[in-house]
Structures are given as structure tokens and as C-alpha cells.
């Protein structure tokens, strides 16, 4: 019989996942450690790590002698040193698709809120400042949305917006055209996307290839009434370029859920842009999505505990 495992959990996680492992593992929260040094001194007892946004560094992996698997509670793995894990024979797997609908609905919410001046009108109404003409928005119907990234969330956005009469163009060199909804067509070059789109929603992971991929040239190619939405990762969009466009009025607005520095500093110039709508990196963390991701991450741990290979393994070389 396989021995019981010790599993390190993120500071906050829906209990459904850890509870499902009760028969095979003992779980400890990362919040139980005073700091990273205390965790490093104790991490060698863990067989599995479930992580959300907390970094899983090369140093942490090197100190975890019993570690077999890192389960990402979510899709993006820019906080996990996959190379270090692979070198140590540690499987890294994520939970794509479990928060797809949550991210997509949030992206559409930000797009609509920015286009219809919802936040500014709400604030003015609460202050007794009644000026309807200042908050006229624009319809989505008949417009073209650019999808910078057409993975699970991007495709779901396209499906949701088909009901608004929105067509989509997408740039994603890794997507199979056969997987795209009927209202989406692919372009071969990022700048073509921005030149053809009326609005853009960003759904690309943060990698060396995508860092600041949406910069001044791309934002500058959008029409003056465009809204740029980012629910992916802050570093994909060059925030300086976005701030400049919002200040100069070369685009109409933005919906921002993710930032290059999180949380952003109080004096971050982006937060001074009145035409932008902001949330707190919570596009993918609806109550439903958190339960789904917790359960899926626990499933990854159980699969490895039972000697299997998770379907979402990102570093199959680790198995060699």
C-alpha cells in the first residue's frame, strides 16, 4: 500500500479539494509558516505542492527532497520554475478549463462596463452629479473583437459575444483552427489583429515570447473608440503604452484585471485613468471556479499518488 502523503496547500483554497484527499494525504497550509525561510526548512517533508499565485522557486524545489508533483490551481504557471522541477523529476500539471467560463464572463463584463461608462456613471449618480450626456456608451453589435490568444477563455468569450452580433479575429500561433467558434477567424500577425479589431481582449499566457507583446504599436493600431481588456497576465500588456493611449485619448477605455505589479502601487499612473475599469485579478476566481480548480488540483495529486500521469502534465521530460 502506498504510504500517506504530505501535501502543501496555498494559503487559501476551497476545502472541496483537500477534503477529497483525506484518505491518502495530510494537508498543511502555506499560511502556517511565518515566512519563506521557515517553509524552506520544512519543505523536505512534502510529497506534493498545490499552488495558486505563490511562487514555487528553484530553491524551494531543490529543498523538497520528497517532492513528486506540483499541481497548479489554475492555468498560468509563470510562478512555477518548470525547468527546476523537470531537472528534479517533479511533475508539473495545471487545471486548464476549470475557470474558463469565469474568466470569459469577467472579460465580457469589463468590456461592457468600459464601453458603457458604468463605473463613472455609478460614481456620479451616488454623488448626485446627474449628467447623462457625459456617459453615453457604444454598442457592441456589429463590431469586431480581437482575441490576443484563442485558448479556452478566448474561445468562450467569442461564443458569449456571438449573441451580441460580434465577430472575432484571433491571433494564436498554437491554436487549431478547427477548435475555433464559427464567428472567429485567425490572423497570422499580431499587428493585423489590432488593425482589424474594434476592441481587443487579451487571453495569452505570460511567457518570454508574450512579455509586452501588446505595446505602443499594437495599441496605436486600434481605433479611437476601442476598449482593451486584459484578464490574462499584467506583463503581456505594456502598461506604459496603455497609460499613454488612455491619457491621450487614442483609445476610449480599458478593462484591467491583472497588473505588472500586484497589487499595483497606490500612485500607479494606470489607476489615474478615468476611462479604465479595474478589478483585482479575480476574473478566474468565481465561487464556482474556485471549487472546480480545487477539486481538479487535488485530482492531479491523487493521480500521481496512485502512480499515474496527469493528463495536463506540462513537463513530460520529468518522467524520464
PDB file of C-alpha atoms in Angstrom:
ATOM      1  CA  UNK A   1       0.000   0.000   0.000  1.00  0.00           C
ATOM      2  CA  UNK A   2       1.267   3.454  -0.904  1.00  0.00           C
ATOM      3  CA  UNK A   3       2.095   5.479   2.186  1.00  0.00           C
ATOM      4  CA  UNK A   4       0.160   8.610   3.084  1.00  0.00           C
ATOM      5  CA  UNK A   5       1.463  11.772   1.522  1.00  0.00           C
ATOM      6  CA  UNK A   6       2.050  15.217   2.928  1.00  0.00           C
ATOM      7  CA  UNK A   7       0.606  17.971   0.739  1.00  0.00           C
ATOM      8  CA  UNK A   8       1.400  21.677   0.942  1.00  0.00           C
ATOM      9  CA  UNK A   9      -1.618  23.836   0.148  1.00  0.00           C
ATOM     10  CA  UNK A  10      -1.877  27.513  -0.819  1.00  0.00           C
ATOM     11  CA  UNK A  11      -2.908  29.922   1.953  1.00  0.00           C
ATOM     12  CA  UNK A  12      -6.491  29.941   0.697  1.00  0.00           C
ATOM     13  CA  UNK A  13      -8.238  27.154  -1.191  1.00  0.00           C
ATOM     14  CA  UNK A  14     -11.777  25.832  -1.429  1.00  0.00           C
ATOM     15  CA  UNK A  15     -11.956  22.900   1.019  1.00  0.00           C
ATOM     16  CA  UNK A  16     -13.513  20.506  -1.504  1.00  0.00           C
ATOM     17  CA  UNK A  17     -10.102  19.575  -2.932  1.00  0.00           C
ATOM     18  CA  UNK A  18      -8.184  18.935   0.299  1.00  0.00           C
ATOM     19  CA  UNK A  19     -11.180  17.083   1.734  1.00  0.00           C
ATOM     20  CA  UNK A  20     -11.150  14.737  -1.255  1.00  0.00           C
ATOM     21  CA  UNK A  21      -7.566  13.725  -0.375  1.00  0.00           C
ATOM     22  CA  UNK A  22      -8.307  12.891   3.250  1.00  0.00           C
ATOM     23  CA  UNK A  23      -7.980   9.155   2.644  1.00  0.00           C
ATOM     24  CA  UNK A  24      -4.478   9.379   1.163  1.00  0.00           C
ATOM     25  CA  UNK A  25      -2.838  12.559   2.413  1.00  0.00           C
ATOM     26  CA  UNK A  26      -2.364  15.024   5.235  1.00  0.00           C
ATOM     27  CA  UNK A  27      -2.605  18.636   4.089  1.00  0.00           C
ATOM     28  CA  UNK A  28      -0.876  21.702   5.527  1.00  0.00           C
ATOM     29  CA  UNK A  29      -1.497  25.309   4.546  1.00  0.00           C
ATOM     30  CA  UNK A  30       1.353  27.521   3.430  1.00  0.00           C
ATOM     31  CA  UNK A  31      -0.181  30.108   5.766  1.00  0.00           C
ATOM     32  CA  UNK A  32       1.034  28.023   8.725  1.00  0.00           C
ATOM     33  CA  UNK A  33       4.608  29.164   8.017  1.00  0.00           C
ATOM     34  CA  UNK A  34       5.758  32.534   9.297  1.00  0.00           C
ATOM     35  CA  UNK A  35       7.927  33.217   6.247  1.00  0.00           C
ATOM     36  CA  UNK A  36       9.690  31.600   3.305  1.00  0.00           C
ATOM     37  CA  UNK A  37      12.713  30.624   5.390  1.00  0.00           C
ATOM     38  CA  UNK A  38      10.555  28.631   7.779  1.00  0.00           C
ATOM     39  CA  UNK A  39       8.904  26.893   4.837  1.00  0.00           C
ATOM     40  CA  UNK A  40      12.286  26.094   3.248  1.00  0.00           C
ATOM     41  CA  UNK A  41      13.418  24.451   6.461  1.00  0.00           C
ATOM     42  CA  UNK A  42      10.396  22.147   6.469  1.00  0.00           C
ATOM     43  CA  UNK A  43       9.552  21.612   2.792  1.00  0.00           C
ATOM     44  CA  UNK A  44      11.521  18.357   2.547  1.00  0.00           C
ATOM     45  CA  UNK A  45       8.588  16.500   4.131  1.00  0.00           C
ATOM     46  CA  UNK A  46       6.150  17.289   1.333  1.00  0.00           C
ATOM     47  CA  UNK A  47       5.323  14.897  -1.490  1.00  0.00           C
ATOM     48  CA  UNK A  48       3.094  17.353  -3.343  1.00  0.00           C
ATOM     49  CA  UNK A  49       2.575  21.104  -3.591  1.00  0.00           C
ATOM     50  CA  UNK A  50      -0.653  22.736  -4.678  1.00  0.00           C
ATOM     51  CA  UNK A  51      -0.080  26.370  -5.589  1.00  0.00           C
ATOM     52  CA  UNK A  52      -2.195  29.293  -6.734  1.00  0.00           C
ATOM     53  CA  UNK A  53      -0.223  32.554  -7.076  1.00  0.00           C
ATOM     54  CA  UNK A  54       2.553  31.766  -4.593  1.00  0.00           C
ATOM     55  CA  UNK A  55       5.973  31.187  -6.210  1.00  0.00           C
ATOM     56  CA  UNK A  56       7.405  27.699  -6.385  1.00  0.00           C
ATOM     57  CA  UNK A  57      11.055  28.572  -6.916  1.00  0.00           C
ATOM     58  CA  UNK A  58      14.091  26.539  -7.864  1.00  0.00           C
ATOM     59  CA  UNK A  59      15.328  26.965  -4.292  1.00  0.00           C
ATOM     60  CA  UNK A  60      12.090  25.588  -2.863  1.00  0.00           C
ATOM     61  CA  UNK A  61      12.068  22.661  -5.282  1.00  0.00           C
ATOM     62  CA  UNK A  62      15.711  21.820  -4.535  1.00  0.00           C
ATOM     63  CA  UNK A  63      14.947  21.672  -0.817  1.00  0.00           C
ATOM     64  CA  UNK A  64      11.912  19.426  -1.280  1.00  0.00           C
ATOM     65  CA  UNK A  65      13.624  16.027  -1.423  1.00  0.00           C
ATOM     66  CA  UNK A  66      10.380  14.014  -1.432  1.00  0.00           C
ATOM     67  CA  UNK A  67       8.501  16.200  -3.894  1.00  0.00           C
ATOM     68  CA  UNK A  68       6.773  14.289  -6.704  1.00  0.00           C
ATOM     69  CA  UNK A  69       4.251  16.751  -8.144  1.00  0.00           C
ATOM     70  CA  UNK A  70       3.364  20.444  -8.297  1.00  0.00           C
ATOM     71  CA  UNK A  71      -0.321  21.000  -9.038  1.00  0.00           C
ATOM     72  CA  UNK A  72      -1.209  24.465 -10.308  1.00  0.00           C
ATOM     73  CA  UNK A  73      -4.606  25.618  -9.073  1.00  0.00           C
ATOM     74  CA  UNK A  74      -5.336  27.474 -12.326  1.00  0.00           C
ATOM     75  CA  UNK A  75      -3.847  27.680 -15.794  1.00  0.00           C
ATOM     76  CA  UNK A  76      -0.873  30.069 -15.827  1.00  0.00           C
ATOM     77  CA  UNK A  77       2.364  28.610 -14.477  1.00  0.00           C
ATOM     78  CA  UNK A  78       4.626  31.660 -14.638  1.00  0.00           C
ATOM     79  CA  UNK A  79       5.024  31.362 -10.837  1.00  0.00           C
ATOM     80  CA  UNK A  80       6.481  27.835 -11.082  1.00  0.00           C
ATOM     81  CA  UNK A  81      10.076  27.113 -12.088  1.00  0.00           C
ATOM     82  CA  UNK A  82       9.242  24.301 -14.507  1.00  0.00           C
ATOM     83  CA  UNK A  83      12.865  23.782 -15.577  1.00  0.00           C
ATOM     84  CA  UNK A  84      13.951  23.230 -11.987  1.00  0.00           C
ATOM     85  CA  UNK A  85      11.062  20.836 -11.432  1.00  0.00           C
ATOM     86  CA  UNK A  86      11.948  18.885 -14.569  1.00  0.00           C
ATOM     87  CA  UNK A  87      15.585  18.590 -13.506  1.00  0.00           C
ATOM     88  CA  UNK A  88      14.446  17.109 -10.199  1.00  0.00           C
ATOM     89  CA  UNK A  89      11.939  14.716 -11.811  1.00  0.00           C
ATOM     90  CA  UNK A  90       8.960  16.599 -10.394  1.00  0.00           C
ATOM     91  CA  UNK A  91       5.777  16.584 -12.472  1.00  0.00           C
ATOM     92  CA  UNK A  92       4.092  19.958 -13.023  1.00  0.00           C
ATOM     93  CA  UNK A  93       0.445  19.936 -14.078  1.00  0.00           C
ATOM     94  CA  UNK A  94      -2.238  22.612 -14.209  1.00  0.00           C
ATOM     95  CA  UNK A  95      -6.030  22.793 -14.312  1.00  0.00           C
ATOM     96  CA  UNK A  96      -6.932  24.411 -17.643  1.00  0.00           C
ATOM     97  CA  UNK A  97     -10.588  24.865 -18.413  1.00  0.00           C
ATOM     98  CA  UNK A  98     -11.754  24.777 -14.808  1.00  0.00           C
ATOM     99  CA  UNK A  99     -12.116  28.568 -14.645  1.00  0.00           C
ATOM    100  CA  UNK A 100     -12.682  29.206 -18.357  1.00  0.00           C
ATOM    101  CA  UNK A 101     -16.242  30.418 -18.019  1.00  0.00           C
ATOM    102  CA  UNK A 102     -15.380  32.595 -15.030  1.00  0.00           C
ATOM    103  CA  UNK A 103     -12.571  34.353 -16.926  1.00  0.00           C
ATOM    104  CA  UNK A 104     -14.645  34.765 -20.066  1.00  0.00           C
ATOM    105  CA  UNK A 105     -17.672  36.198 -18.290  1.00  0.00           C
ATOM    106  CA  UNK A 106     -15.422  38.609 -16.403  1.00  0.00           C
ATOM    107  CA  UNK A 107     -13.750  39.749 -19.628  1.00  0.00           C
ATOM    108  CA  UNK A 108     -17.141  40.438 -21.199  1.00  0.00           C
ATOM    109  CA  UNK A 109     -18.204  42.267 -18.030  1.00  0.00           C
ATOM    110  CA  UNK A 110     -15.156  44.542 -18.178  1.00  0.00           C
ATOM    111  CA  UNK A 111     -15.678  45.161 -21.892  1.00  0.00           C
ATOM    112  CA  UNK A 112     -19.300  46.182 -21.386  1.00  0.00           C
ATOM    113  CA  UNK A 113     -18.551  48.221 -18.256  1.00  0.00           C
ATOM    114  CA  UNK A 114     -15.856  50.205 -20.047  1.00  0.00           C
ATOM    115  CA  UNK A 115     -17.852  50.714 -23.233  1.00  0.00           C
ATOM    116  CA  UNK A 116     -20.966  51.886 -21.365  1.00  0.00           C
ATOM    117  CA  UNK A 117     -19.151  54.007 -18.742  1.00  0.00           C
ATOM    118  CA  UNK A 118     -20.791  52.006 -15.977  1.00  0.00           C
ATOM    119  CA  UNK A 119     -18.320  52.798 -13.192  1.00  0.00           C
ATOM    120  CA  UNK A 120     -18.089  56.518 -13.922  1.00  0.00           C
ATOM    121  CA  UNK A 121     -21.879  56.817 -14.159  1.00  0.00           C
ATOM    122  CA  UNK A 122     -22.323  54.883 -10.926  1.00  0.00           C
ATOM    123  CA  UNK A 123     -19.881  57.149  -9.114  1.00  0.00           C
ATOM    124  CA  UNK A 124     -21.516  60.329 -10.417  1.00  0.00           C
ATOM    125  CA  UNK A 125     -25.006  59.108  -9.560  1.00  0.00           C
ATOM    126  CA  UNK A 126     -24.015  58.305  -5.997  1.00  0.00           C
ATOM    127  CA  UNK A 127     -22.591  61.819  -5.686  1.00  0.00           C
ATOM    128  CA  UNK A 128     -25.784  63.434  -7.015  1.00  0.00           C
ATOM    129  CA  UNK A 129     -23.981  64.515 -10.175  1.00  0.00           C
ATOM    130  CA  UNK A 130     -26.630  63.920 -12.855  1.00  0.00           C
ATOM    131  CA  UNK A 131     -25.110  64.379 -16.327  1.00  0.00           C
ATOM    132  CA  UNK A 132     -26.483  61.742 -18.692  1.00  0.00           C
ATOM    133  CA  UNK A 133     -24.862  63.124 -21.805  1.00  0.00           C
ATOM    134  CA  UNK A 134     -21.362  62.533 -20.416  1.00  0.00           C
ATOM    135  CA  UNK A 135     -21.916  58.801 -20.068  1.00  0.00           C
ATOM    136  CA  UNK A 136     -23.142  57.815 -23.497  1.00  0.00           C
ATOM    137  CA  UNK A 137     -21.579  54.499 -24.443  1.00  0.00           C
ATOM    138  CA  UNK A 138     -21.230  52.441 -27.587  1.00  0.00           C
ATOM    139  CA  UNK A 139     -22.991  49.248 -28.626  1.00  0.00           C
ATOM    140  CA  UNK A 140     -21.139  46.011 -29.207  1.00  0.00           C
ATOM    141  CA  UNK A 141     -23.392  44.812 -32.004  1.00  0.00           C
ATOM    142  CA  UNK A 142     -21.707  44.803 -35.387  1.00  0.00           C
ATOM    143  CA  UNK A 143     -18.204  45.322 -34.008  1.00  0.00           C
ATOM    144  CA  UNK A 144     -15.154  43.091 -34.337  1.00  0.00           C
ATOM    145  CA  UNK A 145     -13.371  41.848 -31.228  1.00  0.00           C
ATOM    146  CA  UNK A 146      -9.708  40.937 -31.436  1.00  0.00           C
ATOM    147  CA  UNK A 147      -8.659  37.963 -29.327  1.00  0.00           C
ATOM    148  CA  UNK A 148      -4.966  38.068 -28.437  1.00  0.00           C
ATOM    149  CA  UNK A 149      -4.865  34.409 -27.526  1.00  0.00           C
ATOM    150  CA  UNK A 150      -7.603  31.961 -28.500  1.00  0.00           C
ATOM    151  CA  UNK A 151      -7.334  29.263 -25.864  1.00  0.00           C
ATOM    152  CA  UNK A 152     -10.189  28.109 -23.683  1.00  0.00           C
ATOM    153  CA  UNK A 153     -11.082  31.539 -22.294  1.00  0.00           C
ATOM    154  CA  UNK A 154     -10.674  33.395 -25.577  1.00  0.00           C
ATOM    155  CA  UNK A 155     -12.896  30.942 -27.424  1.00  0.00           C
ATOM    156  CA  UNK A 156     -15.521  31.149 -24.675  1.00  0.00           C
ATOM    157  CA  UNK A 157     -15.522  34.957 -24.962  1.00  0.00           C
ATOM    158  CA  UNK A 158     -16.170  34.622 -28.691  1.00  0.00           C
ATOM    159  CA  UNK A 159     -19.080  32.270 -28.042  1.00  0.00           C
ATOM    160  CA  UNK A 160     -20.612  34.574 -25.441  1.00  0.00           C
ATOM    161  CA  UNK A 161     -20.311  37.612 -27.700  1.00  0.00           C
ATOM    162  CA  UNK A 162     -21.830  35.850 -30.685  1.00  0.00           C
ATOM    163  CA  UNK A 163     -25.156  36.620 -29.037  1.00  0.00           C
ATOM    164  CA  UNK A 164     -24.314  40.320 -29.284  1.00  0.00           C
ATOM    165  CA  UNK A 165     -23.694  40.071 -33.021  1.00  0.00           C
ATOM    166  CA  UNK A 166     -19.934  40.425 -32.552  1.00  0.00           C
ATOM    167  CA  UNK A 167     -17.475  38.828 -34.964  1.00  0.00           C
ATOM    168  CA  UNK A 168     -13.946  37.995 -33.816  1.00  0.00           C
ATOM    169  CA  UNK A 169     -10.440  37.863 -35.209  1.00  0.00           C
ATOM    170  CA  UNK A 170      -7.789  35.991 -33.268  1.00  0.00           C
ATOM    171  CA  UNK A 171      -4.021  35.737 -33.135  1.00  0.00           C
ATOM    172  CA  UNK A 172      -2.765  32.487 -31.630  1.00  0.00           C
ATOM    173  CA  UNK A 173       0.006  30.518 -33.368  1.00  0.00           C
ATOM    174  CA  UNK A 174      -0.744  27.449 -31.241  1.00  0.00           C
ATOM    175  CA  UNK A 175      -4.483  27.062 -31.747  1.00  0.00           C
ATOM    176  CA  UNK A 176      -6.081  24.522 -34.081  1.00  0.00           C
ATOM    177  CA  UNK A 177      -8.413  26.441 -36.438  1.00  0.00           C
ATOM    178  CA  UNK A 178     -10.864  23.553 -36.198  1.00  0.00           C
ATOM    179  CA  UNK A 179     -11.344  24.351 -32.492  1.00  0.00           C
ATOM    180  CA  UNK A 180     -12.500  27.927 -33.107  1.00  0.00           C
ATOM    181  CA  UNK A 181     -16.150  29.021 -32.925  1.00  0.00           C
ATOM    182  CA  UNK A 182     -17.819  29.945 -36.198  1.00  0.00           C
ATOM    183  CA  UNK A 183     -17.581  33.684 -35.521  1.00  0.00           C
ATOM    184  CA  UNK A 184     -13.754  33.625 -35.190  1.00  0.00           C
ATOM    185  CA  UNK A 185     -11.167  33.937 -37.971  1.00  0.00           C
ATOM    186  CA  UNK A 186      -7.400  33.705 -37.491  1.00  0.00           C
ATOM    187  CA  UNK A 187      -4.764  36.236 -38.489  1.00  0.00           C
ATOM    188  CA  UNK A 188      -1.095  35.430 -38.961  1.00  0.00           C
ATOM    189  CA  UNK A 189       0.468  38.506 -37.414  1.00  0.00           C
ATOM    190  CA  UNK A 190      -0.300  40.327 -34.141  1.00  0.00           C
ATOM    191  CA  UNK A 191      -0.407  43.772 -35.733  1.00  0.00           C
ATOM    192  CA  UNK A 192      -3.039  42.528 -38.202  1.00  0.00           C
ATOM    193  CA  UNK A 193      -5.223  41.696 -35.227  1.00  0.00           C
ATOM    194  CA  UNK A 194      -5.060  45.216 -33.837  1.00  0.00           C
ATOM    195  CA  UNK A 195      -5.554  46.821 -37.235  1.00  0.00           C
ATOM    196  CA  UNK A 196      -8.697  44.785 -37.910  1.00  0.00           C
ATOM    197  CA  UNK A 197     -10.230  44.850 -34.427  1.00  0.00           C
ATOM    198  CA  UNK A 198     -12.588  47.436 -32.947  1.00  0.00           C
ATOM    199  CA  UNK A 199     -11.873  46.198 -29.405  1.00  0.00           C
ATOM    200  CA  UNK A 200      -9.380  43.662 -28.026  1.00  0.00           C
ATOM    201  CA  UNK A 201      -9.454  41.102 -25.226  1.00  0.00           C
ATOM    202  CA  UNK A 202      -6.127  39.599 -24.082  1.00  0.00           C
ATOM    203  CA  UNK A 203      -6.021  35.880 -23.251  1.00  0.00           C
ATOM    204  CA  UNK A 204      -2.366  34.892 -23.744  1.00  0.00           C
ATOM    205  CA  UNK A 205      -0.185  33.358 -21.026  1.00  0.00           C
ATOM    206  CA  UNK A 206       2.833  35.314 -19.813  1.00  0.00           C
ATOM    207  CA  UNK A 207       5.995  33.906 -21.377  1.00  0.00           C
ATOM    208  CA  UNK A 208       9.239  35.361 -22.709  1.00  0.00           C
ATOM    209  CA  UNK A 209       7.508  35.476 -26.087  1.00  0.00           C
ATOM    210  CA  UNK A 210       4.428  37.366 -24.885  1.00  0.00           C
ATOM    211  CA  UNK A 211       6.035  39.800 -22.415  1.00  0.00           C
ATOM    212  CA  UNK A 212       4.946  43.311 -23.512  1.00  0.00           C
ATOM    213  CA  UNK A 213       3.660  41.783 -26.739  1.00  0.00           C
ATOM    214  CA  UNK A 214       0.823  44.313 -26.605  1.00  0.00           C
ATOM    215  CA  UNK A 215       2.820  47.522 -26.788  1.00  0.00           C
ATOM    216  CA  UNK A 216       2.638  51.010 -28.236  1.00  0.00           C
ATOM    217  CA  UNK A 217       2.469  49.836 -31.854  1.00  0.00           C
ATOM    218  CA  UNK A 218      -0.343  47.413 -31.186  1.00  0.00           C
ATOM    219  CA  UNK A 219      -2.401  49.779 -29.026  1.00  0.00           C
ATOM    220  CA  UNK A 220      -1.773  52.560 -31.513  1.00  0.00           C
ATOM    221  CA  UNK A 221      -3.307  50.480 -34.306  1.00  0.00           C
ATOM    222  CA  UNK A 222      -6.699  50.385 -32.554  1.00  0.00           C
ATOM    223  CA  UNK A 223      -9.468  52.868 -33.423  1.00  0.00           C
ATOM    224  CA  UNK A 224     -10.165  55.815 -31.132  1.00  0.00           C
ATOM    225  CA  UNK A 225     -13.357  54.232 -29.774  1.00  0.00           C
ATOM    226  CA  UNK A 226     -11.637  50.945 -28.843  1.00  0.00           C
ATOM    227  CA  UNK A 227     -11.586  49.253 -25.450  1.00  0.00           C
ATOM    228  CA  UNK A 228      -8.666  46.986 -24.443  1.00  0.00           C
ATOM    229  CA  UNK A 229      -9.420  44.270 -21.880  1.00  0.00           C
ATOM    230  CA  UNK A 230      -6.783  42.212 -20.069  1.00  0.00           C
ATOM    231  CA  UNK A 231      -7.773  39.276 -17.868  1.00  0.00           C
ATOM    232  CA  UNK A 232      -4.642  37.217 -18.678  1.00  0.00           C
ATOM    233  CA  UNK A 233      -1.401  38.478 -17.102  1.00  0.00           C
ATOM    234  CA  UNK A 234      -0.233  42.023 -16.484  1.00  0.00           C
ATOM    235  CA  UNK A 235       3.082  41.664 -18.241  1.00  0.00           C
ATOM    236  CA  UNK A 236       1.501  40.768 -21.573  1.00  0.00           C
ATOM    237  CA  UNK A 237       0.375  44.393 -21.932  1.00  0.00           C
ATOM    238  CA  UNK A 238       2.930  47.204 -21.726  1.00  0.00           C
ATOM    239  CA  UNK A 239       1.243  49.327 -19.074  1.00  0.00           C
ATOM    240  CA  UNK A 240       3.191  52.466 -20.021  1.00  0.00           C
ATOM    241  CA  UNK A 241       1.840  52.195 -23.560  1.00  0.00           C
ATOM    242  CA  UNK A 242      -1.679  51.636 -22.256  1.00  0.00           C
ATOM    243  CA  UNK A 243      -1.483  54.626 -19.911  1.00  0.00           C
ATOM    244  CA  UNK A 244      -0.233  56.849 -22.739  1.00  0.00           C
ATOM    245  CA  UNK A 245      -3.087  55.783 -25.010  1.00  0.00           C
ATOM    246  CA  UNK A 246      -5.707  56.369 -22.309  1.00  0.00           C
ATOM    247  CA  UNK A 247      -4.292  59.765 -21.345  1.00  0.00           C
ATOM    248  CA  UNK A 248      -4.051  60.904 -24.966  1.00  0.00           C
ATOM    249  CA  UNK A 249      -7.474  59.549 -25.848  1.00  0.00           C
ATOM    250  CA  UNK A 250      -6.191  57.431 -28.703  1.00  0.00           C
ATOM    251  CA  UNK A 251      -8.362  54.615 -27.326  1.00  0.00           C
ATOM    252  CA  UNK A 252     -11.630  55.053 -25.449  1.00  0.00           C
ATOM    253  CA  UNK A 253     -11.103  52.825 -22.449  1.00  0.00           C
ATOM    254  CA  UNK A 254      -9.737  49.703 -20.828  1.00  0.00           C
ATOM    255  CA  UNK A 255     -10.823  46.884 -18.560  1.00  0.00           C
ATOM    256  CA  UNK A 256      -7.917  45.713 -16.402  1.00  0.00           C
ATOM    257  CA  UNK A 257      -7.935  42.745 -14.039  1.00  0.00           C
ATOM    258  CA  UNK A 258      -4.189  41.972 -13.961  1.00  0.00           C
ATOM    259  CA  UNK A 259      -1.129  44.151 -13.394  1.00  0.00           C
ATOM    260  CA  UNK A 260       2.614  44.001 -13.828  1.00  0.00           C
ATOM    261  CA  UNK A 261       2.926  44.610 -10.075  1.00  0.00           C
ATOM    262  CA  UNK A 262       0.215  43.109  -7.896  1.00  0.00           C
ATOM    263  CA  UNK A 263      -1.265  44.788  -6.075  1.00  0.00           C
ATOM    264  CA  UNK A 264      -0.462  47.961  -8.017  1.00  0.00           C
ATOM    265  CA  UNK A 265       1.077  50.812  -6.055  1.00  0.00           C
ATOM    266  CA  UNK A 266      -1.430  53.487  -4.946  1.00  0.00           C
ATOM    267  CA  UNK A 267       0.331  56.045  -7.146  1.00  0.00           C
ATOM    268  CA  UNK A 268       0.394  53.785 -10.214  1.00  0.00           C
ATOM    269  CA  UNK A 269      -0.438  56.119 -13.133  1.00  0.00           C
ATOM    270  CA  UNK A 270      -2.721  53.471 -14.616  1.00  0.00           C
ATOM    271  CA  UNK A 271      -5.108  53.897 -11.686  1.00  0.00           C
ATOM    272  CA  UNK A 272      -5.466  57.583 -12.527  1.00  0.00           C
ATOM    273  CA  UNK A 273      -7.032  56.814 -15.917  1.00  0.00           C
ATOM    274  CA  UNK A 274     -10.725  57.623 -15.529  1.00  0.00           C
ATOM    275  CA  UNK A 275     -11.739  55.754 -18.677  1.00  0.00           C
ATOM    276  CA  UNK A 276     -10.454  52.435 -17.338  1.00  0.00           C
ATOM    277  CA  UNK A 277     -12.332  49.914 -15.186  1.00  0.00           C
ATOM    278  CA  UNK A 278     -10.306  47.916 -12.648  1.00  0.00           C
ATOM    279  CA  UNK A 279     -10.724  44.660 -10.752  1.00  0.00           C
ATOM    280  CA  UNK A 280      -8.297  42.723  -8.561  1.00  0.00           C
ATOM    281  CA  UNK A 281      -7.052  39.667 -10.505  1.00  0.00           C
ATOM    282  CA  UNK A 282     -10.307  37.926  -9.756  1.00  0.00           C
ATOM    283  CA  UNK A 283     -11.526  37.106 -13.261  1.00  0.00           C
ATOM    284  CA  UNK A 284     -10.894  33.423 -12.721  1.00  0.00           C
ATOM    285  CA  UNK A 285     -11.931  33.118  -9.094  1.00  0.00           C
ATOM    286  CA  UNK A 286     -15.689  32.977  -9.009  1.00  0.00           C
ATOM    287  CA  UNK A 287     -17.091  30.723  -6.287  1.00  0.00           C
ATOM    288  CA  UNK A 288     -17.788  28.058  -8.902  1.00  0.00           C
ATOM    289  CA  UNK A 289     -14.334  28.283 -10.484  1.00  0.00           C
ATOM    290  CA  UNK A 290     -12.532  28.074  -7.137  1.00  0.00           C
ATOM    291  CA  UNK A 291     -14.370  24.870  -6.300  1.00  0.00           C
ATOM    292  CA  UNK A 292     -13.634  23.407  -9.728  1.00  0.00           C
ATOM    293  CA  UNK A 293      -9.917  24.257  -9.580  1.00  0.00           C
ATOM    294  CA  UNK A 294      -9.515  22.965  -6.030  1.00  0.00           C
ATOM    295  CA  UNK A 295     -11.085  19.654  -6.983  1.00  0.00           C
ATOM    296  CA  UNK A 296      -9.004  19.383 -10.171  1.00  0.00           C
ATOM    297  CA  UNK A 297      -5.718  20.196  -8.396  1.00  0.00           C
ATOM    298  CA  UNK A 298      -6.460  17.531  -5.817  1.00  0.00           C
ATOM    299  CA  UNK A 299      -7.172  15.125  -8.657  1.00  0.00           C
ATOM    300  CA  UNK A 300      -3.678  15.767 -10.028  1.00  0.00           C
ATOM    301  CA  UNK A 301      -2.150  14.914  -6.657  1.00  0.00           C
ATOM    302  CA  UNK A 302      -4.203  11.727  -6.384  1.00  0.00           C
ATOM    303  CA  UNK A 303      -3.257  10.607  -9.896  1.00  0.00           C
ATOM    304  CA  UNK A 304       0.467  10.863  -9.128  1.00  0.00           C
ATOM    305  CA  UNK A 305      -0.014   9.283  -5.706  1.00  0.00           C
ATOM    306  CA  UNK A 306      -1.595   6.289  -7.452  1.00  0.00           C
ATOM    307  CA  UNK A 307       1.297   6.022  -9.904  1.00  0.00           C
ATOM    308  CA  UNK A 308      -0.403   7.694 -12.850  1.00  0.00           C
ATOM    309  CA  UNK A 309       0.450  10.637 -15.075  1.00  0.00           C
ATOM    310  CA  UNK A 310      -1.918  13.648 -15.052  1.00  0.00           C
ATOM    311  CA  UNK A 311      -3.446  14.451 -18.440  1.00  0.00           C
ATOM    312  CA  UNK A 312      -2.386  18.080 -18.035  1.00  0.00           C
ATOM    313  CA  UNK A 313       1.294  17.367 -17.324  1.00  0.00           C
ATOM    314  CA  UNK A 314       3.382  20.256 -18.677  1.00  0.00           C
ATOM    315  CA  UNK A 315       6.830  18.690 -18.390  1.00  0.00           C
ATOM    316  CA  UNK A 316       6.722  15.068 -19.558  1.00  0.00           C
ATOM    317  CA  UNK A 317      10.540  15.111 -19.629  1.00  0.00           C
ATOM    318  CA  UNK A 318      10.436  14.961 -15.827  1.00  0.00           C
ATOM    319  CA  UNK A 319       9.168  11.395 -16.100  1.00  0.00           C
ATOM    320  CA  UNK A 320      12.396  10.325 -17.821  1.00  0.00           C
TER     321      UNK A 320
END
